[in-house]
Amino acid sequence: MLCVMALEDAGITPEKDEILVTGASGGVGSVAVTLLDQLGYQVVAASGRPQNSDWLKSLGADRVIGRAELLEPARPLEKPLRAGCIDTVGSKILAKALTQMDYEGAVAAYGLVGGFDLPTTVIPFILRGVKLLGVYSVMCPFERRMQAWNRVTELLPESFYTEAATEIELEAVPELAEAITVGQVTGRTLIKL
């Protein structure tokens, strides 16, 4: 929700072009897809797991693209394809997304699973006025955090929890950690205490 709010603060509205969500099969990405859809945005979900396409569409993605499409080397500036992006991956995928933003587009960057480098140029920022918005929930002020939680409560449908959340026992956390590191976890995982 903090990423969605960052895009809203940057003037990215549903009437503008589509929004890309990278790492859409993961926990943050799947929530972002659902929230954006609930707010009326056109959502493009990027995932490295093509078997999740139907599931991502059921969460609200208008279309799904493969991760490989975003791993192709980015030129300094590419054809403008989207108004915004919620990036949970970083590195090459973030760089590619930045080069494909519309004029005055915005990217809310939240994750680093693909790496913490940013192999790009300043050209998208200068020639298109693209905004890179860092989102870090740990240091988020309490008031903003409460605003985000209240909006999640309003927007995230109860069906999300049955479609995109898995519940495990505390003893299963080591296996979950291993599955996360090899990209085998889809959606959110709730740990039952």
PDB file of C-alpha atoms in Angstrom:
ATOM      1  CA  MET A   1       0.000   0.000   0.000  1.00  0.00           C
ATOM      2  CA  LEU A   2       2.894   2.356   0.706  1.00  0.00           C
ATOM      3  CA  CYS A   3       4.047   1.866  -2.902  1.00  0.00           C
ATOM      4  CA  VAL A   4       0.556   2.590  -4.241  1.00  0.00           C
ATOM      5  CA  MET A   5       0.385   5.706  -2.075  1.00  0.00           C
ATOM      6  CA  ALA A   6       3.798   6.832  -3.377  1.00  0.00           C
ATOM      7  CA  LEU A   7       2.519   6.542  -6.961  1.00  0.00           C
ATOM      8  CA  GLU A   8      -0.636   8.451  -6.037  1.00  0.00           C
ATOM      9  CA  ASP A   9       1.457  11.193  -4.385  1.00  0.00           C
ATOM     10  CA  ALA A  10       3.450  11.424  -7.639  1.00  0.00           C
ATOM     11  CA  GLY A  11       0.237  12.090  -9.590  1.00  0.00           C
ATOM     12  CA  ILE A  12      -0.172   8.640 -11.120  1.00  0.00           C
ATOM     13  CA  THR A  13      -3.931   8.117 -11.443  1.00  0.00           C
ATOM     14  CA  PRO A  14      -5.989   5.269 -12.946  1.00  0.00           C
ATOM     15  CA  GLU A  15      -6.800   7.457 -15.963  1.00  0.00           C
ATOM     16  CA  LYS A  16      -3.166   7.442 -17.011  1.00  0.00           C
ATOM     17  CA  ASP A  17      -1.410   4.534 -18.711  1.00  0.00           C
ATOM     18  CA  GLU A  18      -0.978   1.074 -17.176  1.00  0.00           C
ATOM     19  CA  ILE A  19       1.070   0.193 -14.075  1.00  0.00           C
ATOM     20  CA  LEU A  20       3.742  -2.521 -14.069  1.00  0.00           C
ATOM     21  CA  VAL A  21       4.196  -4.693 -10.973  1.00  0.00           C
ATOM     22  CA  THR A  22       7.457  -6.649 -10.951  1.00  0.00           C
ATOM     23  CA  GLY A  23       7.827  -9.768  -8.846  1.00  0.00           C
ATOM     24  CA  ALA A  24       4.043 -10.025  -9.024  1.00  0.00           C
ATOM     25  CA  SER A  25       3.929 -13.665  -7.874  1.00  0.00           C
ATOM     26  CA  GLY A  26       5.514 -12.789  -4.538  1.00  0.00           C
ATOM     27  CA  GLY A  27       3.988 -11.427  -1.354  1.00  0.00           C
ATOM     28  CA  VAL A  28       4.389  -7.688  -1.976  1.00  0.00           C
ATOM     29  CA  GLY A  29       3.727  -8.005  -5.699  1.00  0.00           C
ATOM     30  CA  SER A  30       0.510 -10.004  -5.339  1.00  0.00           C
ATOM     31  CA  VAL A  31      -0.872  -7.495  -2.822  1.00  0.00           C
ATOM     32  CA  ALA A  32       0.112  -4.610  -5.135  1.00  0.00           C
ATOM     33  CA  VAL A  33      -1.663  -6.219  -8.100  1.00  0.00           C
ATOM     34  CA  THR A  34      -4.849  -6.602  -6.050  1.00  0.00           C
ATOM     35  CA  LEU A  35      -4.767  -3.099  -4.532  1.00  0.00           C
ATOM     36  CA  LEU A  36      -4.099  -1.416  -7.876  1.00  0.00           C
ATOM     37  CA  ASP A  37      -6.959  -3.347  -9.472  1.00  0.00           C
ATOM     38  CA  GLN A  38      -9.300  -2.382  -6.626  1.00  0.00           C
ATOM     39  CA  LEU A  39      -8.424   1.271  -7.280  1.00  0.00           C
ATOM     40  CA  GLY A  40      -9.180   0.974 -10.997  1.00  0.00           C
ATOM     41  CA  TYR A  41      -5.660   0.900 -12.460  1.00  0.00           C
ATOM     42  CA  GLN A  42      -4.731  -1.198 -15.496  1.00  0.00           C
ATOM     43  CA  VAL A  43      -2.179  -3.659 -14.137  1.00  0.00           C
ATOM     44  CA  VAL A  44       0.589  -5.493 -15.967  1.00  0.00           C
ATOM     45  CA  ALA A  45       2.036  -8.227 -13.753  1.00  0.00           C
ATOM     46  CA  ALA A  46       5.604  -9.370 -14.431  1.00  0.00           C
ATOM     47  CA  SER A  47       6.538 -12.801 -13.142  1.00  0.00           C
ATOM     48  CA  GLY A  48       9.235 -15.373 -13.687  1.00  0.00           C
ATOM     49  CA  ARG A  49       6.640 -18.093 -13.196  1.00  0.00           C
ATOM     50  CA  PRO A  50       4.379 -18.419 -16.250  1.00  0.00           C
ATOM     51  CA  GLN A  51       2.301 -21.041 -14.437  1.00  0.00           C
ATOM     52  CA  ASN A  52       0.978 -18.192 -12.229  1.00  0.00           C
ATOM     53  CA  SER A  53      -0.584 -16.213 -15.097  1.00  0.00           C
ATOM     54  CA  ASP A  54      -4.179 -17.278 -14.451  1.00  0.00           C
ATOM     55  CA  TRP A  55      -3.760 -16.734 -10.715  1.00  0.00           C
ATOM     56  CA  LEU A  56      -2.361 -13.224 -11.264  1.00  0.00           C
ATOM     57  CA  LYS A  57      -5.284 -12.406 -13.545  1.00  0.00           C
ATOM     58  CA  SER A  58      -7.689 -13.641 -10.862  1.00  0.00           C
ATOM     59  CA  LEU A  59      -6.054 -11.158  -8.473  1.00  0.00           C
ATOM     60  CA  GLY A  60      -6.662  -8.318 -10.917  1.00  0.00           C
ATOM     61  CA  ALA A  61      -3.857  -8.228 -13.475  1.00  0.00           C
ATOM     62  CA  ASP A  62      -5.093  -7.191 -16.906  1.00  0.00           C
ATOM     63  CA  ARG A  63      -2.189  -9.005 -18.489  1.00  0.00           C
ATOM     64  CA  VAL A  64       0.937 -10.896 -17.480  1.00  0.00           C
ATOM     65  CA  ILE A  65       4.411 -10.644 -18.980  1.00  0.00           C
ATOM     66  CA  GLY A  66       7.442 -12.836 -18.385  1.00  0.00           C
ATOM     67  CA  ARG A  67      10.384 -11.692 -16.295  1.00  0.00           C
ATOM     68  CA  ALA A  68      12.690 -12.411 -19.249  1.00  0.00           C
ATOM     69  CA  GLU A  69      11.106  -9.513 -21.137  1.00  0.00           C
ATOM     70  CA  LEU A  70      12.434  -7.147 -18.458  1.00  0.00           C
ATOM     71  CA  LEU A  71      15.869  -8.766 -18.282  1.00  0.00           C
ATOM     72  CA  GLU A  72      16.769  -7.863 -21.856  1.00  0.00           C
ATOM     73  CA  PRO A  73      19.481  -5.187 -21.769  1.00  0.00           C
ATOM     74  CA  ALA A  74      17.929  -1.748 -21.410  1.00  0.00           C
ATOM     75  CA  ARG A  75      18.760   1.039 -23.812  1.00  0.00           C
ATOM     76  CA  PRO A  76      19.170   4.483 -22.220  1.00  0.00           C
ATOM     77  CA  LEU A  77      15.571   5.289 -23.213  1.00  0.00           C
ATOM     78  CA  GLU A  78      12.952   2.932 -24.600  1.00  0.00           C
ATOM     79  CA  LYS A  79       9.467   3.328 -25.973  1.00  0.00           C
ATOM     80  CA  PRO A  80       7.191   4.750 -23.238  1.00  0.00           C
ATOM     81  CA  LEU A  81       4.864   1.938 -22.181  1.00  0.00           C
ATOM     82  CA  ARG A  82       3.559   2.715 -18.698  1.00  0.00           C
ATOM     83  CA  ALA A  83       2.588   5.513 -16.302  1.00  0.00           C
ATOM     84  CA  GLY A  84       4.096   3.799 -13.292  1.00  0.00           C
ATOM     85  CA  CYS A  85       5.628   0.754 -11.713  1.00  0.00           C
ATOM     86  CA  ILE A  86       5.850  -0.948  -8.349  1.00  0.00           C
ATOM     87  CA  ASP A  87       9.207  -2.702  -8.410  1.00  0.00           C
ATOM     88  CA  THR A  88       9.952  -5.429  -5.880  1.00  0.00           C
ATOM     89  CA  VAL A  89      13.026  -6.780  -7.688  1.00  0.00           C
ATOM     90  CA  GLY A  90      15.593  -4.026  -8.323  1.00  0.00           C
ATOM     91  CA  SER A  91      18.756  -4.124 -10.450  1.00  0.00           C
ATOM     92  CA  LYS A  92      18.288  -4.801 -14.195  1.00  0.00           C
ATOM     93  CA  ILE A  93      14.513  -5.080 -13.962  1.00  0.00           C
ATOM     94  CA  LEU A  94      14.242  -1.716 -12.195  1.00  0.00           C
ATOM     95  CA  ALA A  95      16.581  -0.177 -14.781  1.00  0.00           C
ATOM     96  CA  LYS A  96      14.466  -1.515 -17.650  1.00  0.00           C
ATOM     97  CA  ALA A  97      11.228  -0.299 -16.042  1.00  0.00           C
ATOM     98  CA  LEU A  98      12.637   3.212 -15.636  1.00  0.00           C
ATOM     99  CA  THR A  99      13.487   3.440 -19.349  1.00  0.00           C
ATOM    100  CA  GLN A 100       9.917   2.430 -20.309  1.00  0.00           C
ATOM    101  CA  MET A 101       8.028   5.033 -18.247  1.00  0.00           C
ATOM    102  CA  ASP A 102       5.781   7.626 -19.844  1.00  0.00           C
ATOM    103  CA  TYR A 103       6.625  11.305 -19.524  1.00  0.00           C
ATOM    104  CA  GLU A 104       6.422  12.213 -15.802  1.00  0.00           C
ATOM    105  CA  GLY A 105       5.935   8.557 -14.890  1.00  0.00           C
ATOM    106  CA  ALA A 106       6.957   7.181 -11.516  1.00  0.00           C
ATOM    107  CA  VAL A 107       8.469   3.995 -10.131  1.00  0.00           C
ATOM    108  CA  ALA A 108       7.994   3.011  -6.489  1.00  0.00           C
ATOM    109  CA  ALA A 109      10.982   0.793  -5.660  1.00  0.00           C
ATOM    110  CA  TYR A 110      10.556  -1.552  -2.720  1.00  0.00           C
ATOM    111  CA  GLY A 111      12.688  -4.647  -3.202  1.00  0.00           C
ATOM    112  CA  LEU A 112      16.226  -5.780  -3.859  1.00  0.00           C
ATOM    113  CA  VAL A 113      15.849  -9.488  -4.579  1.00  0.00           C
ATOM    114  CA  GLY A 114      17.431  -9.007  -8.030  1.00  0.00           C
ATOM    115  CA  GLY A 115      20.285  -6.917  -6.672  1.00  0.00           C
ATOM    116  CA  PHE A 116      20.984  -3.489  -5.252  1.00  0.00           C
ATOM    117  CA  ASP A 117      22.799  -2.053  -8.268  1.00  0.00           C
ATOM    118  CA  LEU A 118      21.026   0.197 -10.773  1.00  0.00           C
ATOM    119  CA  PRO A 119      22.575  -0.250 -14.242  1.00  0.00           C
ATOM    120  CA  THR A 120      21.023   2.702 -16.052  1.00  0.00           C
ATOM    121  CA  THR A 121      21.600   6.332 -17.010  1.00  0.00           C
ATOM    122  CA  VAL A 122      20.041   9.614 -15.905  1.00  0.00           C
ATOM    123  CA  ILE A 123      18.322   9.990 -19.288  1.00  0.00           C
ATOM    124  CA  PRO A 124      14.815   8.823 -18.179  1.00  0.00           C
ATOM    125  CA  PHE A 125      14.962  11.260 -15.262  1.00  0.00           C
ATOM    126  CA  ILE A 126      16.031  14.225 -17.387  1.00  0.00           C
ATOM    127  CA  LEU A 127      14.283  13.692 -20.735  1.00  0.00           C
ATOM    128  CA  ARG A 128      11.019  12.249 -19.366  1.00  0.00           C
ATOM    129  CA  GLY A 129      10.930  13.588 -15.828  1.00  0.00           C
ATOM    130  CA  VAL A 130      10.596  10.052 -14.460  1.00  0.00           C
ATOM    131  CA  LYS A 131      10.516   9.853 -10.673  1.00  0.00           C
ATOM    132  CA  LEU A 132      12.203   7.063  -8.692  1.00  0.00           C
ATOM    133  CA  LEU A 133      10.447   6.755  -5.338  1.00  0.00           C
ATOM    134  CA  GLY A 134      12.130   4.693  -2.648  1.00  0.00           C
ATOM    135  CA  VAL A 135       9.718   2.980  -0.267  1.00  0.00           C
ATOM    136  CA  TYR A 136      11.055   1.711   3.050  1.00  0.00           C
ATOM    137  CA  SER A 137       8.373   0.583   5.466  1.00  0.00           C
ATOM    138  CA  VAL A 138      10.592   0.258   8.546  1.00  0.00           C
ATOM    139  CA  MET A 139      11.213   4.007   8.914  1.00  0.00           C
ATOM    140  CA  CYS A 140       7.761   5.051   7.720  1.00  0.00           C
ATOM    141  CA  PRO A 141       6.159   7.583  10.102  1.00  0.00           C
ATOM    142  CA  PHE A 142       3.395   6.159  12.285  1.00  0.00           C
ATOM    143  CA  GLU A 143       0.663   8.353  10.767  1.00  0.00           C
ATOM    144  CA  ARG A 144       1.528   7.288   7.227  1.00  0.00           C
ATOM    145  CA  ARG A 145       1.716   3.651   8.310  1.00  0.00           C
ATOM    146  CA  MET A 146      -1.768   3.883   9.879  1.00  0.00           C
ATOM    147  CA  GLN A 147      -3.127   5.518   6.736  1.00  0.00           C
ATOM    148  CA  ALA A 148      -1.730   2.619   4.683  1.00  0.00           C
ATOM    149  CA  TRP A 149      -3.149  -0.051   7.003  1.00  0.00           C
ATOM    150  CA  ASN A 150      -6.570   1.626   6.980  1.00  0.00           C
ATOM    151  CA  ARG A 151      -6.572   1.673   3.197  1.00  0.00           C
ATOM    152  CA  VAL A 152      -5.488  -1.978   3.013  1.00  0.00           C
ATOM    153  CA  THR A 153      -8.396  -2.845   5.318  1.00  0.00           C
ATOM    154  CA  GLU A 154     -10.795  -1.022   2.982  1.00  0.00           C
ATOM    155  CA  LEU A 155      -9.375  -2.211  -0.337  1.00  0.00           C
ATOM    156  CA  LEU A 156      -7.990  -5.728   0.037  1.00  0.00           C
ATOM    157  CA  PRO A 157     -10.927  -8.102  -0.514  1.00  0.00           C
ATOM    158  CA  GLU A 158     -11.383 -11.011   1.835  1.00  0.00           C
ATOM    159  CA  SER A 159     -11.047 -13.311  -1.165  1.00  0.00           C
ATOM    160  CA  PHE A 160      -7.376 -12.297  -1.364  1.00  0.00           C
ATOM    161  CA  TYR A 161      -6.636 -14.252   1.784  1.00  0.00           C
ATOM    162  CA  THR A 162      -8.087 -17.467   0.370  1.00  0.00           C
ATOM    163  CA  GLU A 163      -6.580 -16.954  -3.105  1.00  0.00           C
ATOM    164  CA  ALA A 164      -3.133 -15.610  -2.241  1.00  0.00           C
ATOM    165  CA  ALA A 165      -2.269 -16.537   1.331  1.00  0.00           C
ATOM    166  CA  THR A 166      -0.953 -19.796   2.718  1.00  0.00           C
ATOM    167  CA  GLU A 167      -0.939 -20.583   6.423  1.00  0.00           C
ATOM    168  CA  ILE A 168       1.861 -22.631   7.973  1.00  0.00           C
ATOM    169  CA  GLU A 169       2.879 -23.702  11.465  1.00  0.00           C
ATOM    170  CA  LEU A 170       5.902 -22.100  13.142  1.00  0.00           C
ATOM    171  CA  GLU A 171       7.866 -25.349  12.788  1.00  0.00           C
ATOM    172  CA  ALA A 172       7.627 -25.080   8.979  1.00  0.00           C
ATOM    173  CA  VAL A 173       9.479 -21.735   8.825  1.00  0.00           C
ATOM    174  CA  PRO A 174      12.902 -23.274   7.949  1.00  0.00           C
ATOM    175  CA  GLU A 175      11.379 -25.028   4.919  1.00  0.00           C
ATOM    176  CA  LEU A 176       9.602 -21.792   3.975  1.00  0.00           C
ATOM    177  CA  ALA A 177      12.889 -19.875   4.151  1.00  0.00           C
ATOM    178  CA  GLU A 178      14.522 -22.385   1.826  1.00  0.00           C
ATOM    179  CA  ALA A 179      11.586 -22.213  -0.604  1.00  0.00           C
ATOM    180  CA  ILE A 180      11.759 -18.406  -0.621  1.00  0.00           C
ATOM    181  CA  THR A 181      15.456 -18.405  -1.503  1.00  0.00           C
ATOM    182  CA  VAL A 182      14.851 -20.578  -4.582  1.00  0.00           C
ATOM    183  CA  GLY A 183      11.758 -18.682  -5.746  1.00  0.00           C
ATOM    184  CA  GLN A 184       9.145 -21.319  -4.951  1.00  0.00           C
ATOM    185  CA  VAL A 185       6.792 -19.248  -2.764  1.00  0.00           C
ATOM    186  CA  THR A 186       3.738 -17.653  -4.303  1.00  0.00           C
ATOM    187  CA  GLY A 187       1.686 -14.953  -2.582  1.00  0.00           C
ATOM    188  CA  ARG A 188       1.735 -14.292   1.156  1.00  0.00           C
ATOM    189  CA  THR A 189       2.578 -16.785   3.874  1.00  0.00           C
ATOM    190  CA  LEU A 190       0.993 -16.460   7.302  1.00  0.00           C
ATOM    191  CA  ILE A 191       2.710 -18.131  10.237  1.00  0.00           C
ATOM    192  CA  LYS A 192       0.278 -19.621  12.719  1.00  0.00           C
ATOM    193  CA  LEU A 193       1.497 -19.339  16.288  1.00  0.00           C
TER     194      LEU A 193
END
